[in-house]
PDB file of C-alpha atoms in Angstrom:
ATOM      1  CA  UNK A   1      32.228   1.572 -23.289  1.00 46.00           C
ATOM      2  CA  UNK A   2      29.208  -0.607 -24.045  1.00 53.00           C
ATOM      3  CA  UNK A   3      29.547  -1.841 -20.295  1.00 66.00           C
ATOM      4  CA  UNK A   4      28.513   1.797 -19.094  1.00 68.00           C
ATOM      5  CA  UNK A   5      25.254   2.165 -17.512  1.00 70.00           C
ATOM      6  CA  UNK A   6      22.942   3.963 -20.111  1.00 72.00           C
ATOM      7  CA  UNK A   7      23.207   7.381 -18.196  1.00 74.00           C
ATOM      8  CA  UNK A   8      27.376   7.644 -19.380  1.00 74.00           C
ATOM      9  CA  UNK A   9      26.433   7.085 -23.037  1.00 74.00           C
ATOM     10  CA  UNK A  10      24.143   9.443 -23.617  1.00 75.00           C
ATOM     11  CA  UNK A  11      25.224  12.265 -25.305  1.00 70.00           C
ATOM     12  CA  UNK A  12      25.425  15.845 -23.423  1.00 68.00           C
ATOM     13  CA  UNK A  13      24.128  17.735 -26.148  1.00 71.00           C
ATOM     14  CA  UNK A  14      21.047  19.134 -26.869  1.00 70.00           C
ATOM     15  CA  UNK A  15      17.868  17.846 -25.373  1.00 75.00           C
ATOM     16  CA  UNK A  16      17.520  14.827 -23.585  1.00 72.00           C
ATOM     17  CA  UNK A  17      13.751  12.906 -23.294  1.00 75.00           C
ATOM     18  CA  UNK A  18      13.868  10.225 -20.947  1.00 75.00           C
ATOM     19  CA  UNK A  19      10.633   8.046 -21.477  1.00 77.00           C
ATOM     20  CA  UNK A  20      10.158   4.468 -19.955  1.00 79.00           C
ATOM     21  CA  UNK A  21       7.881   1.854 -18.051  1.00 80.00           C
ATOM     22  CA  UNK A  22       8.301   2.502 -14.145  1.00 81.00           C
ATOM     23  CA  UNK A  23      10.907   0.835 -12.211  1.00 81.00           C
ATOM     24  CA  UNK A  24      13.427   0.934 -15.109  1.00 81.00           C
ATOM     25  CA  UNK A  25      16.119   4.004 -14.293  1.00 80.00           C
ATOM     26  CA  UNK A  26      14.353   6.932 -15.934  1.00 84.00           C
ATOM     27  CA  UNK A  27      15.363   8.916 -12.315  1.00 88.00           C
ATOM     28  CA  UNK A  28      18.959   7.377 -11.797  1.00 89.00           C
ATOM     29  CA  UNK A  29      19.611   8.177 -15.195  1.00 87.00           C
ATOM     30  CA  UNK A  30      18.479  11.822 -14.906  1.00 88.00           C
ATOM     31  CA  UNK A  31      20.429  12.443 -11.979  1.00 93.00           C
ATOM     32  CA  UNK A  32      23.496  10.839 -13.447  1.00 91.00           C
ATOM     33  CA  UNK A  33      22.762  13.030 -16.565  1.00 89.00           C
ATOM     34  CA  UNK A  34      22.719  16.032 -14.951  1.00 92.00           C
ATOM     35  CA  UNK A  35      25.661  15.415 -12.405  1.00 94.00           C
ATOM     36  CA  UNK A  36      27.175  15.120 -15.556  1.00 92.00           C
ATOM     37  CA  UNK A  37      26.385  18.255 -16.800  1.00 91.00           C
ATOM     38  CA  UNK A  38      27.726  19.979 -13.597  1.00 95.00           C
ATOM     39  CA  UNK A  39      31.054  18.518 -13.214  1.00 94.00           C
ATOM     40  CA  UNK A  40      32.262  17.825 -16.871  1.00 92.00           C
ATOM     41  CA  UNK A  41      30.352  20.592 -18.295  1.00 91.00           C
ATOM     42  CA  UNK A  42      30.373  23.340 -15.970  1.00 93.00           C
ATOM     43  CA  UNK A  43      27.143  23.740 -16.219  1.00 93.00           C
ATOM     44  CA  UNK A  44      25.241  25.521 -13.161  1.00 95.00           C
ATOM     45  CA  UNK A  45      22.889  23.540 -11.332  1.00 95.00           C
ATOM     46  CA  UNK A  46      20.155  26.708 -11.495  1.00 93.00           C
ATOM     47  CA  UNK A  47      20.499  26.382 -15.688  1.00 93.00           C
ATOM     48  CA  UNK A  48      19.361  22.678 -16.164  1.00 92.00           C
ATOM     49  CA  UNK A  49      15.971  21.956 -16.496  1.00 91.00           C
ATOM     50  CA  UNK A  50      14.077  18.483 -15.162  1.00 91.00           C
ATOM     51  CA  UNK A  51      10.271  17.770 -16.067  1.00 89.00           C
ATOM     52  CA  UNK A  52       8.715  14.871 -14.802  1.00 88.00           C
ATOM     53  CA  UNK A  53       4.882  14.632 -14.876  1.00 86.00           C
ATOM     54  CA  UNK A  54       4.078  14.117 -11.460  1.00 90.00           C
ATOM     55  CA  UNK A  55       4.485  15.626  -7.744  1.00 91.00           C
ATOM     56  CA  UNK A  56       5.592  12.407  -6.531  1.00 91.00           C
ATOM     57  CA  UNK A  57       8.083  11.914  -9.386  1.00 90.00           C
ATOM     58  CA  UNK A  58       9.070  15.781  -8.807  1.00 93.00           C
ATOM     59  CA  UNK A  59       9.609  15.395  -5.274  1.00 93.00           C
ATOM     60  CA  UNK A  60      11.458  12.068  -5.264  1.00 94.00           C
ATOM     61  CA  UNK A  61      13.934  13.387  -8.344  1.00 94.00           C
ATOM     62  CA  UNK A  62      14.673  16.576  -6.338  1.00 95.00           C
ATOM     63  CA  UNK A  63      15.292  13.977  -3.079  1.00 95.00           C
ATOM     64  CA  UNK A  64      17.884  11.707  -4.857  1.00 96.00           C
ATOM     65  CA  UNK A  65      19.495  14.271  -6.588  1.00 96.00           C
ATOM     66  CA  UNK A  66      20.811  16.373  -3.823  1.00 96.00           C
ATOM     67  CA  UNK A  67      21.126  12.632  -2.228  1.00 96.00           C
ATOM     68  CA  UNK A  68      23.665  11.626  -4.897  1.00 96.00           C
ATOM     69  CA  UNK A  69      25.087  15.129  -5.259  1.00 96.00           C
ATOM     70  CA  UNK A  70      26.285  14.513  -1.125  1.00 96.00           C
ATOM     71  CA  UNK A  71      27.765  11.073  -1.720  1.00 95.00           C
ATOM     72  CA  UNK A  72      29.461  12.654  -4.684  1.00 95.00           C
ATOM     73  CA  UNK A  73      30.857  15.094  -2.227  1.00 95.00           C
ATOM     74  CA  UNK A  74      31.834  12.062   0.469  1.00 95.00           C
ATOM     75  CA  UNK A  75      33.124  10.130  -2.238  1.00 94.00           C
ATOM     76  CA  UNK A  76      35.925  13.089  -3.311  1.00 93.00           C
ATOM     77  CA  UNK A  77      36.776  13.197   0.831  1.00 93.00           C
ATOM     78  CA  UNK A  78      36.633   9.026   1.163  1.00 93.00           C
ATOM     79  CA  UNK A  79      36.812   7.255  -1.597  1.00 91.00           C
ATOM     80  CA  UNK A  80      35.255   4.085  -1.977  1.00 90.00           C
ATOM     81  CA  UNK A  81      34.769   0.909  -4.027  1.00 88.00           C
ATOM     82  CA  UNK A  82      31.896   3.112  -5.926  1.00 87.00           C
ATOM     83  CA  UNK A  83      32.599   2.622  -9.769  1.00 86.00           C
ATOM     84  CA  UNK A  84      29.466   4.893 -10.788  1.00 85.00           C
ATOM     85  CA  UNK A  85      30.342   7.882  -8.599  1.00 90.00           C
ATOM     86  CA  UNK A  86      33.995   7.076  -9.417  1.00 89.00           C
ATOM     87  CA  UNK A  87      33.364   7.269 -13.010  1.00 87.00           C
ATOM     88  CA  UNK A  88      32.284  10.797 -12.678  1.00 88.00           C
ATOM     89  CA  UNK A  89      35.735  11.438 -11.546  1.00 89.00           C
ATOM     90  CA  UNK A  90      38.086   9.221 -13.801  1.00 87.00           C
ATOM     91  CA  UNK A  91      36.133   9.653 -17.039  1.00 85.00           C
ATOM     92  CA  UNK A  92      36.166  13.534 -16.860  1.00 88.00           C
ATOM     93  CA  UNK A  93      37.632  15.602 -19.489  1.00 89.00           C
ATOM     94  CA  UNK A  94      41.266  15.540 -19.280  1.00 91.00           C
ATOM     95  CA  UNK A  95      41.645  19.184 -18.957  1.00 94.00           C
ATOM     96  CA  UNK A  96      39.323  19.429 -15.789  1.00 93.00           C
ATOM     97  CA  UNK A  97      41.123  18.641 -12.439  1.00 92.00           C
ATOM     98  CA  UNK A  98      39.645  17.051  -9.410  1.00 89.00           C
ATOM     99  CA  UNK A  99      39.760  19.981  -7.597  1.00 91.00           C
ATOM    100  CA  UNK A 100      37.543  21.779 -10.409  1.00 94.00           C
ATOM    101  CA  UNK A 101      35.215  18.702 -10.344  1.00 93.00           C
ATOM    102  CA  UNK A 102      35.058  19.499  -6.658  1.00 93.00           C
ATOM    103  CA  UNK A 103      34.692  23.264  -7.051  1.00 94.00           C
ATOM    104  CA  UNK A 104      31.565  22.383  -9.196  1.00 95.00           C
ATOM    105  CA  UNK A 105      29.853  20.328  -7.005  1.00 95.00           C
ATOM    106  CA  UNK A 106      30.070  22.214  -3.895  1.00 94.00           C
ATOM    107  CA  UNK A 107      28.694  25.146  -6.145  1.00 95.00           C
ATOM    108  CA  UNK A 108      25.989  22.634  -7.073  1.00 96.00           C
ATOM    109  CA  UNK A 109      25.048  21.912  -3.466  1.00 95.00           C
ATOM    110  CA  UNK A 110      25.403  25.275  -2.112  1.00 93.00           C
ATOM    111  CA  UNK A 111      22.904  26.398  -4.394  1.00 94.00           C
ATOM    112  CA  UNK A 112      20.377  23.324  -4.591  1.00 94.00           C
ATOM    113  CA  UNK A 113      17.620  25.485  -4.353  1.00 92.00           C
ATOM    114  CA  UNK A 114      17.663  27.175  -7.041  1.00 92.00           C
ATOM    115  CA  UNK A 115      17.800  23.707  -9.082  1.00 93.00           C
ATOM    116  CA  UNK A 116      14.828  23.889 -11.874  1.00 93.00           C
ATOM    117  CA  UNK A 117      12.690  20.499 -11.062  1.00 94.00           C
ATOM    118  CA  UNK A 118       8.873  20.831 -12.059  1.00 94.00           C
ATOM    119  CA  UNK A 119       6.631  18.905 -12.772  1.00 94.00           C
ATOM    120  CA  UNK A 120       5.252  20.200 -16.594  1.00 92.00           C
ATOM    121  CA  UNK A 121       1.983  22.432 -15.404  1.00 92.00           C
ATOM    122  CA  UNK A 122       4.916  23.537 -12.532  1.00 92.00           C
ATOM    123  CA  UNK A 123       6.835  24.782 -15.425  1.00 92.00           C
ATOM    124  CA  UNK A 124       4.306  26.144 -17.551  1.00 90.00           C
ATOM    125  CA  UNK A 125       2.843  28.464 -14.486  1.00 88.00           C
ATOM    126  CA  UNK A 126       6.589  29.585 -13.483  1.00 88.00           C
ATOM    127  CA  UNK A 127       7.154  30.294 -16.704  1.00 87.00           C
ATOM    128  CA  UNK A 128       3.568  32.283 -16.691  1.00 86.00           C
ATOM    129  CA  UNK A 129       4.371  34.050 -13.733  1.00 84.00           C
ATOM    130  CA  UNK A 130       7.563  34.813 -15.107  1.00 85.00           C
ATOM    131  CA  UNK A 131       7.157  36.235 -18.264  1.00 86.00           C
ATOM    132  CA  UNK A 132       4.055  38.035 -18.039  1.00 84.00           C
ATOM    133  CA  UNK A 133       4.117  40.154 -21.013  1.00 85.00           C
ATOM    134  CA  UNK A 134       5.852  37.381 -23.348  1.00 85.00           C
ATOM    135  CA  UNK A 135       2.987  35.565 -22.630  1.00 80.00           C
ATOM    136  CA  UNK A 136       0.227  37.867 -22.647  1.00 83.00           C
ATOM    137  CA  UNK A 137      -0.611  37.601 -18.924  1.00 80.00           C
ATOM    138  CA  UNK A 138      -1.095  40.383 -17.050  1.00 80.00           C
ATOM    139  CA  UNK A 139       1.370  42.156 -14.801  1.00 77.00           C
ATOM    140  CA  UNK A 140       1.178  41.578 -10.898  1.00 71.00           C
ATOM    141  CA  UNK A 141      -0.012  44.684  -8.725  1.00 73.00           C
ATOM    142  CA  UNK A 142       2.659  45.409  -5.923  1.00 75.00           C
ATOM    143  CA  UNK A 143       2.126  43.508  -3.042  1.00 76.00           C
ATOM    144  CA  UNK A 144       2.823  45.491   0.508  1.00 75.00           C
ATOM    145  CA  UNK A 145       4.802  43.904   3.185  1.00 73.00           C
ATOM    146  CA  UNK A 146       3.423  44.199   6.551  1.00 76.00           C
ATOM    147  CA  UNK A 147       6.189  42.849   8.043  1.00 77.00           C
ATOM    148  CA  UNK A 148       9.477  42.625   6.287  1.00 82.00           C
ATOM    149  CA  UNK A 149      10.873  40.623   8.748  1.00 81.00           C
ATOM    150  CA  UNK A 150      10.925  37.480   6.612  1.00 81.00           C
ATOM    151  CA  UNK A 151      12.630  39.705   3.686  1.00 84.00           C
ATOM    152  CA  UNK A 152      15.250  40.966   5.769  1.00 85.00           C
ATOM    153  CA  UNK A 153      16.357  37.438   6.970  1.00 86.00           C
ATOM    154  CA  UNK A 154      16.194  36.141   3.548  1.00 86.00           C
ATOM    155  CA  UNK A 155      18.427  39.178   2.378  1.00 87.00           C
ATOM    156  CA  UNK A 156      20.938  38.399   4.730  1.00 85.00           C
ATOM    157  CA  UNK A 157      20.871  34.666   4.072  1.00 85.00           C
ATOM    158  CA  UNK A 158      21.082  34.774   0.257  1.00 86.00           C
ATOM    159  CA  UNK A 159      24.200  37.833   0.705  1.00 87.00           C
ATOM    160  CA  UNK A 160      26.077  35.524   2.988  1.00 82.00           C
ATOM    161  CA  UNK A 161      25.521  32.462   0.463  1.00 83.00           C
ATOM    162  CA  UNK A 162      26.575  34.865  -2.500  1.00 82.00           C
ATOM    163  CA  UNK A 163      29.382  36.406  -1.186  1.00 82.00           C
ATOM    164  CA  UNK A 164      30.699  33.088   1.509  1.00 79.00           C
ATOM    165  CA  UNK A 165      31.251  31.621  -1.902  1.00 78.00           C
ATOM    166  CA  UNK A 166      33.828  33.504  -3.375  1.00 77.00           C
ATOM    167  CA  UNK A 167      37.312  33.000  -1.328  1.00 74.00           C
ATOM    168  CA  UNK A 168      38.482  36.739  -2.157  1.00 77.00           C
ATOM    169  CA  UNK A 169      35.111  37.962  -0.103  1.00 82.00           C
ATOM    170  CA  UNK A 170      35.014  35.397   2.475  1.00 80.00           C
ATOM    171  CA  UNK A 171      36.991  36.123   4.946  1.00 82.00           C
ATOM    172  CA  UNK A 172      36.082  39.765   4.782  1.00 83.00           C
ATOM    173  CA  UNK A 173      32.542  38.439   5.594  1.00 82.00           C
ATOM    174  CA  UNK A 174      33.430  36.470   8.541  1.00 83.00           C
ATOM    175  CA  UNK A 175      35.541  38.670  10.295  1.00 83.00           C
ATOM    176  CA  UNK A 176      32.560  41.741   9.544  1.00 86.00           C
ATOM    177  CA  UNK A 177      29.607  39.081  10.627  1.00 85.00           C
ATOM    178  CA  UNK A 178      30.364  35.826  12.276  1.00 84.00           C
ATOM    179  CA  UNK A 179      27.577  34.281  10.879  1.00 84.00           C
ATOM    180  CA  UNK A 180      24.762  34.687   8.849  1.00 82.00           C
ATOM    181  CA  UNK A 181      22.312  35.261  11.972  1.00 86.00           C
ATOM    182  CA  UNK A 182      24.503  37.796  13.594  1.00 87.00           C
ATOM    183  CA  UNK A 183      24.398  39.739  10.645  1.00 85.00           C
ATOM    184  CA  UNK A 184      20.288  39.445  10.677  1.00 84.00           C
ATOM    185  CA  UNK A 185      20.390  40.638  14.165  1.00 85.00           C
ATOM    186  CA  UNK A 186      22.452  43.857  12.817  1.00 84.00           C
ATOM    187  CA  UNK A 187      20.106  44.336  10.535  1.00 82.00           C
ATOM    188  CA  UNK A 188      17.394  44.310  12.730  1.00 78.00           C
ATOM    189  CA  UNK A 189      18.750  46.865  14.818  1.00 77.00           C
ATOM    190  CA  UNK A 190      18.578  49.192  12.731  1.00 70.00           C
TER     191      UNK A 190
END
């Protein structure tokens, strides 16, 4: 087990502080860390949390995880000679299946955007904007829409995402809507 790049020994509980000189794995670790945390753990990709302290670091994290996340995916269709994605299979928990592990990831990927990557003053104003009260800021005045164009077409998208993803609902969906867009022109119609 020594062998194992430092991102399969570290332990999956608790919190995790990653702090090194540049160049030296702090970002494949994280990602490794955290792929970890989706497939063995079941955790949700929208309930980990990454800080970095830059928007370059932020940016770049956010680009090679979803980047690893896909050759995770291409690696479960085609396997390679890949022993660190093939790890992620063969050293999961006995009681998880590959088709779980699989299950997970495409969860992970579906729903990428909602993964929590900030840099730390990120963080601190989400967390601002928030939690107003908890943090003695203010409340928001409504905001109007003039158009709610945009709001409509995100409604639809998000619904579709939601619902495409469970196999009992999505078949129902497709054979109501054909698509996402055809159910945003419905929806315009009226």
């Amino acid at each position: 087990m020594n062998n194992l790049p430092l991102a399969y020994r570290i332990m999956q509980q608790g919190i995790t502080v990653i702090e090194a000189s540049a160049g030296t794995g702090k970002t494949f670790t994280l990602i490794r860390l955290i792929a970890r945390h989706i497939l063995w753990y079941n955790k949700k990709i929208e309930q980990i949390l990454a800080v970095t302290f830059t928007e370059a670091a932020t940016a770049e994290l956010r680009i090679r995880l979803r980047d690893f996340l896909h050759n995770v995916e291409k690696f479960y269709h085609h396997p390679t000679d890949d022993k660190d994605i093939e790890f992620l299979f063969t050293e999961a928990p006995p009681e998880i299946s590959e088709t779980e592990l699989y299950l997970r990831l495409t969860a992970a990927i579906g729903n990428f955007d909602k993964a929590s990557i900030f840099t730390i003053h990120g963080f601190c104003q989400r967390t601002l904007n928030e939690q107003p009260l908890l943090t003695g800021q203010s409340i928001p005045g409504p905001t109007f829409l003039e158009n709610q164009k945009i709001l409509i077409e995100q409604i639809c998208f998000e619904f579709w995402r939601r619902i495409g993803q469970e196999s009992d609902r999505a078949e129902a969906l497709q054979n109501t809507w054909s698509s996402p867009e055809q159910m945003l022109y419905m929806a315009n119609e009226l």
